[in-house]
Short mmCIF file of C-alpha atoms and ligand atoms in Angstrom, two decimals:
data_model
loop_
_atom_site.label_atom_id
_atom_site.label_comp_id
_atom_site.label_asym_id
_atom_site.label_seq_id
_atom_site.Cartn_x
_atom_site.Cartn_y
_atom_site.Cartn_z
CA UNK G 1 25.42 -30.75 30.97
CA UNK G 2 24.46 -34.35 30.06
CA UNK G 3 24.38 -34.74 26.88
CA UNK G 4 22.63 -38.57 25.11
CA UNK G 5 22.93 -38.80 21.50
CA UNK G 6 19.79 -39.20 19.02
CA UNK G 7 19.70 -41.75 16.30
CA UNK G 8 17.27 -41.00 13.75
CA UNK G 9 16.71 -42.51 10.71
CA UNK G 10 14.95 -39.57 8.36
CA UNK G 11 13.39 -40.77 5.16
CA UNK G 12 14.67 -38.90 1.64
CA UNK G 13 10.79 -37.35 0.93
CA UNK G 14 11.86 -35.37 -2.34
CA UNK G 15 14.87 -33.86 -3.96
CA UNK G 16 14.65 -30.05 -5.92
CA UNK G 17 16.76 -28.06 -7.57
CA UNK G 18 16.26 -25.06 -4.56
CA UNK G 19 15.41 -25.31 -1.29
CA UNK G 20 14.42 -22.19 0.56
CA UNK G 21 14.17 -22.48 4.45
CA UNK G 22 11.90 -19.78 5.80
CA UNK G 23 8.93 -18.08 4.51
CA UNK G 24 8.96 -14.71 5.61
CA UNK G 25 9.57 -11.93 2.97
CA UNK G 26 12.87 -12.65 1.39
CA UNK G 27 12.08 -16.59 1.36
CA UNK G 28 8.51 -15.88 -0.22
CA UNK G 29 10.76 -13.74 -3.25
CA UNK G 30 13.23 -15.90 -3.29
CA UNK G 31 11.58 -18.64 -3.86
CA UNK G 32 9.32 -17.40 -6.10
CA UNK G 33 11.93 -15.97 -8.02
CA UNK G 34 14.40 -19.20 -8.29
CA UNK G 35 10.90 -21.50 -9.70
CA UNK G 36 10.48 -18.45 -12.23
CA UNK G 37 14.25 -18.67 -13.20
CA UNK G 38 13.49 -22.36 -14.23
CA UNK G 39 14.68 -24.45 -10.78
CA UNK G 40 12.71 -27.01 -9.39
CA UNK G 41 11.81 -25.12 -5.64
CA UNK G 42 10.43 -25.97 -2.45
CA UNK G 43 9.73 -23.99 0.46
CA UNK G 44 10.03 -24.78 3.98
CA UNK G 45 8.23 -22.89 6.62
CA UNK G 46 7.03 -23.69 10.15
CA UNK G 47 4.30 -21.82 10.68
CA UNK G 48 1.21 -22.69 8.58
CA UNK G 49 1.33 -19.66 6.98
CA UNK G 50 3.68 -17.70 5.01
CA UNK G 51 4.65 -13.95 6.25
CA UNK G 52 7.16 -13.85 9.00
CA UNK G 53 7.21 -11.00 10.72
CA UNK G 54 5.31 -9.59 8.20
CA UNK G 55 2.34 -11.77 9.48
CA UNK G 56 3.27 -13.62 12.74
CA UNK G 57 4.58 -10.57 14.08
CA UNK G 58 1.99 -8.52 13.15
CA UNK G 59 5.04 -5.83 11.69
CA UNK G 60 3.53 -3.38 9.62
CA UNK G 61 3.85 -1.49 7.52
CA UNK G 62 6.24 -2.61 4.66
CA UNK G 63 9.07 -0.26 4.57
CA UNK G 64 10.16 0.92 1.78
CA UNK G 65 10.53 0.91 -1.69
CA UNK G 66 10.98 4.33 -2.87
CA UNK G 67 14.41 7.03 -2.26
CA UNK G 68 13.24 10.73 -2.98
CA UNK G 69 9.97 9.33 -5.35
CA UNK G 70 12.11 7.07 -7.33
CA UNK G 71 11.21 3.11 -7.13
CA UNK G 72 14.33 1.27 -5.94
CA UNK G 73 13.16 -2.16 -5.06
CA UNK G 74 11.25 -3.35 -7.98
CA UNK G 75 10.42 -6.78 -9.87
CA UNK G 76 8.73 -9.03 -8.15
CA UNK G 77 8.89 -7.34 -4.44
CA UNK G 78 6.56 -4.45 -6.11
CA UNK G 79 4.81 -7.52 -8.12
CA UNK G 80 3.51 -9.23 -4.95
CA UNK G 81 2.30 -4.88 -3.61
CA UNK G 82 0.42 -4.86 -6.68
CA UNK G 83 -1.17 -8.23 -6.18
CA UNK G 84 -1.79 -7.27 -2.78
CA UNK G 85 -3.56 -3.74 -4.15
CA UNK G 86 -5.37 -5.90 -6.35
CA UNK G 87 -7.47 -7.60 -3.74
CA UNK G 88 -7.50 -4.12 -1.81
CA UNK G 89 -4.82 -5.83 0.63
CA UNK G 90 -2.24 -2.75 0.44
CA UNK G 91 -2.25 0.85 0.10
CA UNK G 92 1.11 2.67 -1.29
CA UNK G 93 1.76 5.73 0.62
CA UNK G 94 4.14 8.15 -1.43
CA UNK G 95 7.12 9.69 -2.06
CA UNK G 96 8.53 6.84 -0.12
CA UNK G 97 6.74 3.36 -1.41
CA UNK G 98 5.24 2.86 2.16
CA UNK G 99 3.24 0.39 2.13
CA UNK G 100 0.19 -0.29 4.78
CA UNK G 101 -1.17 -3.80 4.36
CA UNK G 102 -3.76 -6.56 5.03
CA UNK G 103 -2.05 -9.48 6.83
CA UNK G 104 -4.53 -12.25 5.99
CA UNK G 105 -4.83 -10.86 1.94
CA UNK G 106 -0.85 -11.02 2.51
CA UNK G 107 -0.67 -14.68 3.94
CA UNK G 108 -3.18 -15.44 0.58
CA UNK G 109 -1.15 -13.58 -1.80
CA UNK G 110 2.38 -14.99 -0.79
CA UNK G 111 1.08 -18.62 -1.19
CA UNK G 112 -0.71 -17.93 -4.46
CA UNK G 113 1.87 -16.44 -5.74
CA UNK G 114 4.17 -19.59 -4.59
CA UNK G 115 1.87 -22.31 -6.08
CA UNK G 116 1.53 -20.36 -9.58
CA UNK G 117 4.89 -20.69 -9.42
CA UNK G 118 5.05 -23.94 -9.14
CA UNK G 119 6.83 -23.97 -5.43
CA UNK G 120 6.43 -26.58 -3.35
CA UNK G 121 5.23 -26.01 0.00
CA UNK G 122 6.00 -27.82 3.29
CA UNK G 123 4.24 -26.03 6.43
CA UNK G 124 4.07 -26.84 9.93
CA UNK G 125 8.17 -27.79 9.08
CA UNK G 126 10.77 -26.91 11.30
CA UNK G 127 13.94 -26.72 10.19
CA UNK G 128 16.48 -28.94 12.26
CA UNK G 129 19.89 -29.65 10.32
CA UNK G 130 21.29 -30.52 7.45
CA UNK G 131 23.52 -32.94 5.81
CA UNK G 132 26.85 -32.07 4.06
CA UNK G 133 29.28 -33.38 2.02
CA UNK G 134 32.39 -31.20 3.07
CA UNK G 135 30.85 -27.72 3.22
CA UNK G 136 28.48 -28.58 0.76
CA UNK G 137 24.86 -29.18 1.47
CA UNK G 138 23.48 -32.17 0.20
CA UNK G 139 20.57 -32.87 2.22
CA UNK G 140 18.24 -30.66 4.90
CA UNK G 141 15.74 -32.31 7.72
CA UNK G 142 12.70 -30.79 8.95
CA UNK G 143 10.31 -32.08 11.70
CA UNK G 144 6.86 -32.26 11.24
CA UNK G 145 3.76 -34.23 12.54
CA UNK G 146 5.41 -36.75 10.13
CA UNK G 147 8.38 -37.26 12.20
CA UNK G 148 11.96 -36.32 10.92
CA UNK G 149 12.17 -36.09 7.18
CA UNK G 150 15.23 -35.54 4.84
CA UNK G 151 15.04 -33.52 1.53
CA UNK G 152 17.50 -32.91 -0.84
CA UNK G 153 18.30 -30.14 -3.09
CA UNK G 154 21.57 -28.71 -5.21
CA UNK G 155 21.12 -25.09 -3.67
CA UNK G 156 20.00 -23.82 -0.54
CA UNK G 157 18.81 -20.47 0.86
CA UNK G 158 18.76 -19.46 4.26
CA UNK G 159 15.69 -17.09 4.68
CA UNK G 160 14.93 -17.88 8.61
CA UNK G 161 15.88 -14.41 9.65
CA UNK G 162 17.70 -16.11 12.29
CA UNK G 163 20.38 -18.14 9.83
CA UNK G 164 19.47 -21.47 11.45
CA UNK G 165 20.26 -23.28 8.12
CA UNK G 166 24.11 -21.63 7.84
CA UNK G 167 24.68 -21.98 11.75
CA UNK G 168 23.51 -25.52 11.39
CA UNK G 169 26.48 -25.96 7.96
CA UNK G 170 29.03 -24.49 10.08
CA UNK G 171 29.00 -20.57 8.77
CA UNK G 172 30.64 -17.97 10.80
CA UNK G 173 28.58 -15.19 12.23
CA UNK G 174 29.36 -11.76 13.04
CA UNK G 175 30.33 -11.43 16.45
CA UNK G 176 27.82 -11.37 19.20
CA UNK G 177 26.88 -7.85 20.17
CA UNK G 178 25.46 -6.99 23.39
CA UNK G 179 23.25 -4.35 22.18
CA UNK G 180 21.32 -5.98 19.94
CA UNK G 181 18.50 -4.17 18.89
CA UNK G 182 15.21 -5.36 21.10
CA UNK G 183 12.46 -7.80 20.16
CA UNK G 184 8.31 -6.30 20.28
CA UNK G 185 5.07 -8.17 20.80
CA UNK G 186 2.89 -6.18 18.54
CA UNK G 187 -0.70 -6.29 19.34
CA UNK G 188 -3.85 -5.75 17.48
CA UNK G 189 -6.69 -3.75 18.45
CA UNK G 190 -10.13 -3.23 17.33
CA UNK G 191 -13.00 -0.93 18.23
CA UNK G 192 -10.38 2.22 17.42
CA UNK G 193 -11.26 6.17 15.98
CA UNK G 194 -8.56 5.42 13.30
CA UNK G 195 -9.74 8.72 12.15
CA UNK G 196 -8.53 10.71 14.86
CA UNK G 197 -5.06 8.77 15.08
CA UNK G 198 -1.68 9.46 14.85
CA UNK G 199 -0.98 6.52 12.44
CA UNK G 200 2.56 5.65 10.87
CA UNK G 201 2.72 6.91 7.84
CA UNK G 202 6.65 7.14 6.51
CA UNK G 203 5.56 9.01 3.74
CA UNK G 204 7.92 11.88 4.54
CA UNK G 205 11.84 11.36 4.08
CA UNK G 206 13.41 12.10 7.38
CA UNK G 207 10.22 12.45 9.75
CA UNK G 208 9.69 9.54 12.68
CA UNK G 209 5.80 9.07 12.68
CA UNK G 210 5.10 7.86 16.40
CA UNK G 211 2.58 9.03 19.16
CA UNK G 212 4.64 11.88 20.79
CA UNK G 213 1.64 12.81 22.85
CA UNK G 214 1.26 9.39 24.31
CA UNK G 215 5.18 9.11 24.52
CA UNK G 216 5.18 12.26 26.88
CA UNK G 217 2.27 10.64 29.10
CA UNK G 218 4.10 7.12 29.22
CA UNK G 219 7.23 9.09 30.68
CA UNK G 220 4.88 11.35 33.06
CA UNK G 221 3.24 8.19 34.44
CA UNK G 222 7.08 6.39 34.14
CA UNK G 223 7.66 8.74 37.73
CA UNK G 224 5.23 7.48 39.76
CA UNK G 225 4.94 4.00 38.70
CA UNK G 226 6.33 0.97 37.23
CA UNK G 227 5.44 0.72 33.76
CA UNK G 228 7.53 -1.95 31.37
CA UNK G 229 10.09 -0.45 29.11
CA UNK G 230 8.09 0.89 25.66
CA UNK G 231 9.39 2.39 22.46
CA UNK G 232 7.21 4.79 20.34
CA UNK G 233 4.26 3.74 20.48
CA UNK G 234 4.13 2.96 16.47
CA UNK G 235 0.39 2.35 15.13
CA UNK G 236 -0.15 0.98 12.08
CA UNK G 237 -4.00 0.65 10.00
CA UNK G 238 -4.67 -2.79 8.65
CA UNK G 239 -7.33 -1.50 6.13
CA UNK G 240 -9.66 -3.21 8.64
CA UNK G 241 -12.15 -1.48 9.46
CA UNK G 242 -11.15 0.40 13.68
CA UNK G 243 -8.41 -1.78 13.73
CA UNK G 244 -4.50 -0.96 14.50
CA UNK G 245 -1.56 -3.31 15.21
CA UNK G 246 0.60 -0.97 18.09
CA UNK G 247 3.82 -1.43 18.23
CA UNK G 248 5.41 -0.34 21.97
CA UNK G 249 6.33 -3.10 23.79
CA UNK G 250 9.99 -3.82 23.95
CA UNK G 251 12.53 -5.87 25.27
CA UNK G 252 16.19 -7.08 25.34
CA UNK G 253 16.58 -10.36 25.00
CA UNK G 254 18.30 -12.74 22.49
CA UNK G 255 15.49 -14.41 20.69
CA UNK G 256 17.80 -17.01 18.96
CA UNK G 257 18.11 -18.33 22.53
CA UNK G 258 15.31 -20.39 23.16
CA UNK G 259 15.02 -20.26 27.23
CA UNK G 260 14.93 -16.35 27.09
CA UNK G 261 12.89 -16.73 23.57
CA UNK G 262 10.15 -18.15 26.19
CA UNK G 263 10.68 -15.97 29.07
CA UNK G 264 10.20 -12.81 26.62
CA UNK G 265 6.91 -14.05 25.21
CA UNK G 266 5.67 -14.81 28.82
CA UNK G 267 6.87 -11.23 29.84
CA UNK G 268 5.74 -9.13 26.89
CA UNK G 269 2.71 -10.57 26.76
CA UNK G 270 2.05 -9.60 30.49
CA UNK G 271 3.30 -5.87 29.10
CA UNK G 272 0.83 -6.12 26.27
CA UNK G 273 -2.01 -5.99 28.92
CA UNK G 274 -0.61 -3.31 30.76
CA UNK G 275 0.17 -1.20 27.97
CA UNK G 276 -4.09 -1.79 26.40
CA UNK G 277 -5.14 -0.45 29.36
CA UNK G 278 -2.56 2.95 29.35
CA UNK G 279 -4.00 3.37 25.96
CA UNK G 280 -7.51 2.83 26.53
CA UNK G 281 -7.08 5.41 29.66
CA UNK G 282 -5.05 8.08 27.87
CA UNK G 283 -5.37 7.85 24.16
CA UNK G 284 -8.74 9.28 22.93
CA UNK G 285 -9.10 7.20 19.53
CA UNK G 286 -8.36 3.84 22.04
CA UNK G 287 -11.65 4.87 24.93
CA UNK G 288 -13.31 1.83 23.21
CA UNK G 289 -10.34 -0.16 21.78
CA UNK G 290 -9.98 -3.67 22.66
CA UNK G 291 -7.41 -6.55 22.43
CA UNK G 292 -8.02 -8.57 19.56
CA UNK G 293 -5.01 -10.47 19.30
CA UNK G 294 -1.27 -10.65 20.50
CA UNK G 295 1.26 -11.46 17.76
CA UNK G 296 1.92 -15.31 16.80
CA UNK G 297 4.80 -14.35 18.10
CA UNK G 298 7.30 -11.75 19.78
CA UNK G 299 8.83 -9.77 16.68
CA UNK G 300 12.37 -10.37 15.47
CA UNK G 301 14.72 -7.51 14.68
CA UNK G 302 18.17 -8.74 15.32
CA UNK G 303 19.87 -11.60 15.50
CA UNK G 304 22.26 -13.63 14.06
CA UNK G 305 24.00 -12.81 10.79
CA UNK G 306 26.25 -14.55 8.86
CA UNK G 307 29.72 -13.92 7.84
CA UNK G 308 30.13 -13.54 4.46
CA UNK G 309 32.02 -13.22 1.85
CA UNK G 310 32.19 -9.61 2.04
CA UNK G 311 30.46 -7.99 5.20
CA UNK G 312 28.31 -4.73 4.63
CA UNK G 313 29.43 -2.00 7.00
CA UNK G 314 26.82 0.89 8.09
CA UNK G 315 29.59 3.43 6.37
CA UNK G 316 29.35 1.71 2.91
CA UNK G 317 26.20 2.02 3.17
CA UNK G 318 24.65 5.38 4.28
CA UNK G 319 27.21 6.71 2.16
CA UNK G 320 25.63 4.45 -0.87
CA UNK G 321 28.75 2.82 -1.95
CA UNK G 322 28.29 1.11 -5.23
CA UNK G 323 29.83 -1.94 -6.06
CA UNK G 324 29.97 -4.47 -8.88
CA UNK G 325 28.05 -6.95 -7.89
CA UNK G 326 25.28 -4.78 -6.21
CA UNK G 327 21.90 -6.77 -6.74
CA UNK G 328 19.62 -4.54 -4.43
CA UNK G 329 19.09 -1.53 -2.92
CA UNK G 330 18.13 0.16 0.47
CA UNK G 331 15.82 3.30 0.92
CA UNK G 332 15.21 2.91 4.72
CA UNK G 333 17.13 5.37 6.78
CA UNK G 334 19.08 3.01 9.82
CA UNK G 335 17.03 2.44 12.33
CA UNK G 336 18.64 1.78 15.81
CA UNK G 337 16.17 0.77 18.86
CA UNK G 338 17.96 1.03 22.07
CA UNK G 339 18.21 -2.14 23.68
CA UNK G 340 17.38 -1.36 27.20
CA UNK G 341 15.46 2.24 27.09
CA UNK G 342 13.04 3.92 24.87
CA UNK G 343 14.72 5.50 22.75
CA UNK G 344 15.74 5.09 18.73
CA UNK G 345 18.51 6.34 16.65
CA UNK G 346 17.82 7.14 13.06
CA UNK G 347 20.16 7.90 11.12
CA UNK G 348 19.22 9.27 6.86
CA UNK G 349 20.75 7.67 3.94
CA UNK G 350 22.69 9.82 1.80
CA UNK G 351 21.56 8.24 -1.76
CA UNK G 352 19.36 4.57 -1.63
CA UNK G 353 22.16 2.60 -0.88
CA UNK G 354 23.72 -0.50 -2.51
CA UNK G 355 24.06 -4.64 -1.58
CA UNK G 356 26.74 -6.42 -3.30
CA UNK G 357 25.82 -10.08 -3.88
CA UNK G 358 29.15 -10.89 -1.89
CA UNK G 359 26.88 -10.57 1.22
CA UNK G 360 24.72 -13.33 0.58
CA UNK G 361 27.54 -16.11 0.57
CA UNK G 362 30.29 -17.62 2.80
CA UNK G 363 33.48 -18.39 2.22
CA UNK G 364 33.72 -21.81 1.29
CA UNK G 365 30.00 -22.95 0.90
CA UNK G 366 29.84 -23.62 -2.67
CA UNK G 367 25.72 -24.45 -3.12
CA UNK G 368 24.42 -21.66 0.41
CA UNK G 369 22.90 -18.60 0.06
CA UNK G 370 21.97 -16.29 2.71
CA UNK G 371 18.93 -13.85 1.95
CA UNK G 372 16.39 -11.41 4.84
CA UNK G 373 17.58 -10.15 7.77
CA UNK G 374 20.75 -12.75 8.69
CA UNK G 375 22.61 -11.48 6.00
CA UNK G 376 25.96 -10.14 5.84
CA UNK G 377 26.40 -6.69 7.40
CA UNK G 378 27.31 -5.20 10.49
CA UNK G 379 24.42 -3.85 13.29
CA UNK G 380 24.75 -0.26 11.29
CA UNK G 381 24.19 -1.34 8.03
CA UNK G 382 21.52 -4.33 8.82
CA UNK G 383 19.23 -1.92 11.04
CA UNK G 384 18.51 -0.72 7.77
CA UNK G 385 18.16 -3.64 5.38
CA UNK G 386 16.33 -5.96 7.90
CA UNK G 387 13.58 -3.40 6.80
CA UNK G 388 10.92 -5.84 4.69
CA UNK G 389 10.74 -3.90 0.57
CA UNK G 390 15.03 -4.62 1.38
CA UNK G 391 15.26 -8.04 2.30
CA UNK G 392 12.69 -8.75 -0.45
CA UNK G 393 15.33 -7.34 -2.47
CA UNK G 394 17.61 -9.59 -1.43
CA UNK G 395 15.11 -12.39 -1.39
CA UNK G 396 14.85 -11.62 -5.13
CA UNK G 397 18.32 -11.33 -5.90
CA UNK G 398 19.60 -15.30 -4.21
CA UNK G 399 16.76 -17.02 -6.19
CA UNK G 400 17.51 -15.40 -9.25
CA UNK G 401 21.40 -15.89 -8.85
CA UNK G 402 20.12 -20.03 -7.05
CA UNK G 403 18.21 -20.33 -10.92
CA UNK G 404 21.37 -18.98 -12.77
CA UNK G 405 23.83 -21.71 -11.10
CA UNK G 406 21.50 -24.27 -11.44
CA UNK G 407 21.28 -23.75 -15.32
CA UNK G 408 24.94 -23.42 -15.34
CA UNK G 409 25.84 -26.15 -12.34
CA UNK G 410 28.03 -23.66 -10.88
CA UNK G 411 29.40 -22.84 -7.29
CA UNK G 412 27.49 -19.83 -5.75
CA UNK G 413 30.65 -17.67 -5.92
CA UNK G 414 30.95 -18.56 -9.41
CA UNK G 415 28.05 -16.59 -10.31
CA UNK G 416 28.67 -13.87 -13.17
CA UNK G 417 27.56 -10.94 -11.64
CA UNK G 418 26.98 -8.59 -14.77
CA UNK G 419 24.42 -11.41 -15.63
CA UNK G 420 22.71 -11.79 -12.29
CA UNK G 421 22.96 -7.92 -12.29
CA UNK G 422 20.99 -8.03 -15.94
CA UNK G 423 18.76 -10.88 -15.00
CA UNK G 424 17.63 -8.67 -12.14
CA UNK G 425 17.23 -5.52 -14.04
CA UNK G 426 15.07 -7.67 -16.63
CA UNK G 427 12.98 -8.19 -13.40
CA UNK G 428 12.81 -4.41 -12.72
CA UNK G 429 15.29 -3.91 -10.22
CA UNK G 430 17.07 -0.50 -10.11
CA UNK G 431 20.81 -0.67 -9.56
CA UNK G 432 21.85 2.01 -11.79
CA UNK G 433 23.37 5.00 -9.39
C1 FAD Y 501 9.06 -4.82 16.23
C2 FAD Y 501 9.49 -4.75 14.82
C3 FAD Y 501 9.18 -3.64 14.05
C4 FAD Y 501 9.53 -3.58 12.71
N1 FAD Y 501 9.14 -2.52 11.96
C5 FAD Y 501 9.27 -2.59 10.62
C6 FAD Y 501 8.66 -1.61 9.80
O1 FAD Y 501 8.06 -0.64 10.26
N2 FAD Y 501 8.78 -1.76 8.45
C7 FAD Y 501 9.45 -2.83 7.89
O2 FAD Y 501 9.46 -2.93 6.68
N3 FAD Y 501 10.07 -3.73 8.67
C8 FAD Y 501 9.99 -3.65 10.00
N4 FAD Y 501 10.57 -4.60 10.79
C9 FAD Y 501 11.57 -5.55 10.21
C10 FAD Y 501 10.99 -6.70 9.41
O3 FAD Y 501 9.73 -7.10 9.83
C11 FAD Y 501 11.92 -7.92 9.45
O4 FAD Y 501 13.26 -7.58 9.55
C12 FAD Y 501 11.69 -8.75 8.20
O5 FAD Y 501 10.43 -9.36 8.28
C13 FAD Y 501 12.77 -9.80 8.00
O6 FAD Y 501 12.39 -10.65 6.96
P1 FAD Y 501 13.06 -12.07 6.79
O7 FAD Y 501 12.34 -12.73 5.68
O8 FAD Y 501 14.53 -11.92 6.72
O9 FAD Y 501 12.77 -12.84 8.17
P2 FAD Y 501 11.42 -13.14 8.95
O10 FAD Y 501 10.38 -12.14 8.65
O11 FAD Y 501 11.83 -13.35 10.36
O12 FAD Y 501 10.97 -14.53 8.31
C14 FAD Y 501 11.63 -15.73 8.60
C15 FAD Y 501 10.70 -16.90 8.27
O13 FAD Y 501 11.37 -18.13 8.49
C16 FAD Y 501 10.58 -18.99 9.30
N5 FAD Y 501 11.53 -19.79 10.10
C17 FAD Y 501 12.44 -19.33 10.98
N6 FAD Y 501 13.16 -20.34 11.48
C18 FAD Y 501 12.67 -21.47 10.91
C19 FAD Y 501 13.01 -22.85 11.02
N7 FAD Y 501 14.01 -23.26 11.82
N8 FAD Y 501 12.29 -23.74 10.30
C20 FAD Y 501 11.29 -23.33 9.47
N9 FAD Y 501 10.93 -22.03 9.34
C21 FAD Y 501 11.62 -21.11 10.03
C22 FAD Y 501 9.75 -18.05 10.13
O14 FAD Y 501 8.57 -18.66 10.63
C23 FAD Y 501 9.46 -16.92 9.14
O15 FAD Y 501 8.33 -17.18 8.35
C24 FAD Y 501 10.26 -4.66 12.14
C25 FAD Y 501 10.60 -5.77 12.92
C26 FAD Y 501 10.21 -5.82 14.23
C27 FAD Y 501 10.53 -7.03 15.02
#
């Protein structure tokens, strides 16, 4: 391939003390969480909106923050549900901390709760590379209607669910895996019974709430004609009035790669007409449904991850291995979609199980953090943390341990954990076994 270099000259717009790259869950916590702890923050995101998945991929609901009735993921992760309750945005379904939720009260809470921070926000900002003095980041450019802009910060989190920022510094990632776990375009619909639904509901331990009824009839009609590959189907309220986001498209395809990245959206979005009208025809509650809206875009679940300093295996964790430095917790049982058929593997969790801090760094990169999905951990372990209450967890845990080493100039590895571990209990985390 021809390749012609680019010569760009990007002016220096501002300079924090954090930057977080990425706006979904964990960035929204972390960055929240690292203005709180005293650093000057910004947050980069390039939608206009902040969410992720949560909001441009229409995932719901927010799993979990409960193991056996006991809260788990607290501080502000369970600050931002109770804002979110507060304008009627969320409804907690128990024993498990399941939370069904509002995304437009969610897209309004996350940025309130970023400005009263005193965050700074850059939307519409893609994130294209960064600048680096040895393997630490000085500097970070975004594009924008602006044109290509530098910013500078001491410390830097990675919350793009994808690790753009660390793949751009040169981290390692876990091996490639040809079964990575498929990517959905969820889809809303309005004009539904919700009454007479078979809604998710996770608010039994160890029960898989999806539409077995319509699962059988997909397979039935599966004989005699082509119909794209599905999984559940998955429907979740919005507390909207007759409205559902489904979740039952799927496909394998490496989203990080942005020629399939296109050719899945195309696809799945031809699927997400295919599948309205196999509802519509078979699903009582759906006679008088109708497509409001596709996802921004086609939901996320794996990717890349970073190699960290120590990498979480799926044995560690179902077994709920503590550690020292453990600065969250996991209550969702792993959660395996089959790349290339319909079917899932779930696996329980014997205890909510632990994160060591160790996760979120690299070897080497003294002033990067890692928090959300592209963390540390094998396919195992990740297929349950990649879950949003978790990686809000972790969101909390790099912007409160970002604050600490700015007060104390210190290398991220340098970090005491007993006193990121007591910060973050201060906050209301649990990490007591
Ligand atoms: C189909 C599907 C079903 C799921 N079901 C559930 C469920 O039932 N319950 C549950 O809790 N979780 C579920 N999940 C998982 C969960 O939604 C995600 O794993 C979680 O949102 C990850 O959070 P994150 O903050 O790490 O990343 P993301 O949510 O992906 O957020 C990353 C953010 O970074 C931004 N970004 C990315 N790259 C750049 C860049 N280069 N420049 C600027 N901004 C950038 C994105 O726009 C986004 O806002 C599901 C996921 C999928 C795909």
């Amino acid at each position: 391939m021809k390749v012609i270099e680019q010569l760009k000259n990007s002016p220096v717009i501002a300079q924090y003390d954090v930057v977080v790259c990425g706006g979904g869950p964990a960035g929204i916590i972390a960055a929240v969480a690292a203005a709180r702890g005293g650093a000057r923050t910004a947050i980069i995101e390039r939608y206009g909106f902040f969410g992720g998945m949560a909001t441009a991929g229409l995932v719901a609901p927010i799993s979990v923050f409960n193991y056996n009735g006991k809260r788990m993921i607290g501080g502000i992760p369970w600050e931002f549900i109770e804002r979110l309750k507060d304008i009627e945005g969320a409804r907690e379904e128990n024993p498990l901390g399941n939370i069904t939720f509002n995304p437009e009260k969610y897209k309004l809470i996350a940025q309130r709760m970023l400005l009263e921070a005193g965050v700074s926000i850059y939307f519409h900002s893609y994130l294209t590379g960064c600048k680096q003095s040895g393997n630490s980041l000085t500097h970070i450019f975004i594009e924008n209607k602006n044109g290509s802009e530098a910013i500078a910060g001491k410390y830097f989190i990675d919350c793009t669910g994808d690790a753009d920022l660390a793949l751009q510094a040169g981290v390692p990632m876990q091996p490639a895996s040809n079964t990575m776990q498929p990517a959905s375009l969820i889809f809303m619909l309005g004009g539904v019974d919700i009454d007479t639904l078979p809604m998710i509901r996770h608010k039994d331990q160890g029960v898989n709430y999806h539409d077995l009824n319509m699962r059988q009839i997909l397979e039935e009609l599966g004989k005699t004609q082509k119909l794209p590959n599905f999984g559940g189907p998955w429907y979740c309220g919005v507390l909207a009035h007759g409205t559902v986001v489904v979740n039952m498209t799927r496909m394998h395809v490496d989203m990080a790669d942005n020629r399939k990245a296109t050719q899945a959206e195309c696809l799945l979005r031809e699927d997400v007409f295919t599948f309205v009208d196999v509802l519509q025809k078979h699903v009582p509650a759906f006679r008088n449904a109708y497509l409001i809206s596709t996802a921004t875009q086609t939901g996320i679940r794996e990717t890349r991850r970073i190699k960290g300093v120590h990498t979480l295996t799926g044995e560690e964790y179902i077994n709920a291995t503590d550690f020292p430095d453990a600065i969250s917790r996991g209550c969702h049982p792993v959660d395996i979609h089959a790349s290339d058929n319909n079917k899932q593997r779930c696996e329980f969790l014997k205890d909510a199980a632990f994160v060591p801090y160790r996760c979120l760094i690299a070897p080497g990169f003294p002033n990067l953090l890692v928090a959300g999905r592209a963390f540390s951990a094998d396919s195992v372990a990740s297929a349950s943390v990649r879950v949003q209450a978790s990686v809000m967890g972790l969101g909390q845990a790099a912007g409160v341990a970002a604050a600490l080493c700015v007060s104390e100039g210190i290398d991220v590895d340098k970090v005491n954990s007993a006193k990121l571990r007591e910060t973050l209990t201060g906050y209301g985390a649990n990490l007591t076994k």
